[in-house]
XYZ file of C-alpha atoms in Angstrom:
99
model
C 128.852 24.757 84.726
C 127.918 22.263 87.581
C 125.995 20.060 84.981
C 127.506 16.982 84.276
C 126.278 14.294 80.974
C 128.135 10.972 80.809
C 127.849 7.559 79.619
C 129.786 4.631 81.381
C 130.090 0.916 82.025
C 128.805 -0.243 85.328
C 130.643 -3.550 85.563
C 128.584 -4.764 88.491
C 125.350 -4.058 86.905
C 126.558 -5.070 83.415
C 125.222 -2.343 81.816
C 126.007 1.261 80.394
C 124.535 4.048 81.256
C 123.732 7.676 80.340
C 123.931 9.616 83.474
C 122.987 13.790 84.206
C 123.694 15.559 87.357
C 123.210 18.918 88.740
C 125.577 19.687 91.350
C 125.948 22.812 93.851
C 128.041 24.493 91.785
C 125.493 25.285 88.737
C 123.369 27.742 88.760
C 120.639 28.318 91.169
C 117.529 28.278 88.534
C 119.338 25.157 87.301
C 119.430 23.197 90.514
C 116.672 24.357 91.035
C 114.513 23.509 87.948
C 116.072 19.905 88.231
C 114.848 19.249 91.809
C 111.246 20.028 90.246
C 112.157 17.567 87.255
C 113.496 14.773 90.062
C 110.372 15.755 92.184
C 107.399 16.270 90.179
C 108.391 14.977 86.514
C 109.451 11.933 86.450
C 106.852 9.942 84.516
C 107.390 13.000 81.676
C 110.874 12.231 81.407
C 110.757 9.145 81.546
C 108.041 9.343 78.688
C 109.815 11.724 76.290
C 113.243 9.698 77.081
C 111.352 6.156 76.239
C 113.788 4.654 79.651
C 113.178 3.944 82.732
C 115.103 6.871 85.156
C 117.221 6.014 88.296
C 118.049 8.974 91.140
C 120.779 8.950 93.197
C 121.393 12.460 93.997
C 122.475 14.489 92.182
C 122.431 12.128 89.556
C 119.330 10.273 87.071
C 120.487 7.732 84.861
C 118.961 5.268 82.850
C 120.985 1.895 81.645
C 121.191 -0.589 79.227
C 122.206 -4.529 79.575
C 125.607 -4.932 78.086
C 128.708 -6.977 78.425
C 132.128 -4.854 77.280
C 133.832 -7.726 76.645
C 131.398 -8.671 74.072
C 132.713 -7.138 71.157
C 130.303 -8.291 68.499
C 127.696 -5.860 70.881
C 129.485 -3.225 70.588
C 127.722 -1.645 67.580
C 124.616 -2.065 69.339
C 125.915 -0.927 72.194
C 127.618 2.705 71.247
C 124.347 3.225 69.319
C 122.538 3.188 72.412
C 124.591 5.435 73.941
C 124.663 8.060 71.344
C 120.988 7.373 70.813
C 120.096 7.782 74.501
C 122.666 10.808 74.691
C 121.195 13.092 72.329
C 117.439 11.831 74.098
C 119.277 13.618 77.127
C 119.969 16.646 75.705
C 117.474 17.118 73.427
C 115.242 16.588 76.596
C 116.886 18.395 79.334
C 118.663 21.461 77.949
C 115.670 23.587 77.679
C 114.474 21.588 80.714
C 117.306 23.012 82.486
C 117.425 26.862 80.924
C 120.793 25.677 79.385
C 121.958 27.822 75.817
């Protein structure tokens, strides 16, 4: 669909992160609709989210401290990401005109 949700570990930052891009291949009204988000909403987002957002293109992200090897953070850990994850969809599906 050209609209891409993922978590990972960025090992340099030490952190994971829930990411969402929109890339040429979605469709028009959806790349379009997130360049309005990226340029006129992010304060809203970041609101409803409760995160601060990063933008690289095409991708915002927000992140969370975290050290995989850790593993007595782990719990904490995967509930932020499924947390955070269903914050993403919950606020950019109907953002986005996705069904």
């Amino acid at each position: 669909t050209g609209i891409n949700l993922g978590a990972q570990y960025d090992a340099e930052l030490s952190a994971v992160c829930i990411y969402i891009g929109v890339s040429s291949s979605a469709a028009r009204k959806q790349r379009n609709n997130f360049k309005d988000l990226v340029g006129n909403h992010i304060g809203d987002l970041e609101s409803q989210l409760g995160e601060k957002l990063h933008w690289e293109e095409p991708y915002l992200w927000v992140s969370s401290s975290a050290d995989i090897k850790n593993k007595a953070d782990w719990a904490r850990q995967h509930q932020w990401v499924r947390a955070t994850a269903d914050k993403f969809i919950a606020t950019f599906k109907p953002r986005l005109g996705i069904d």
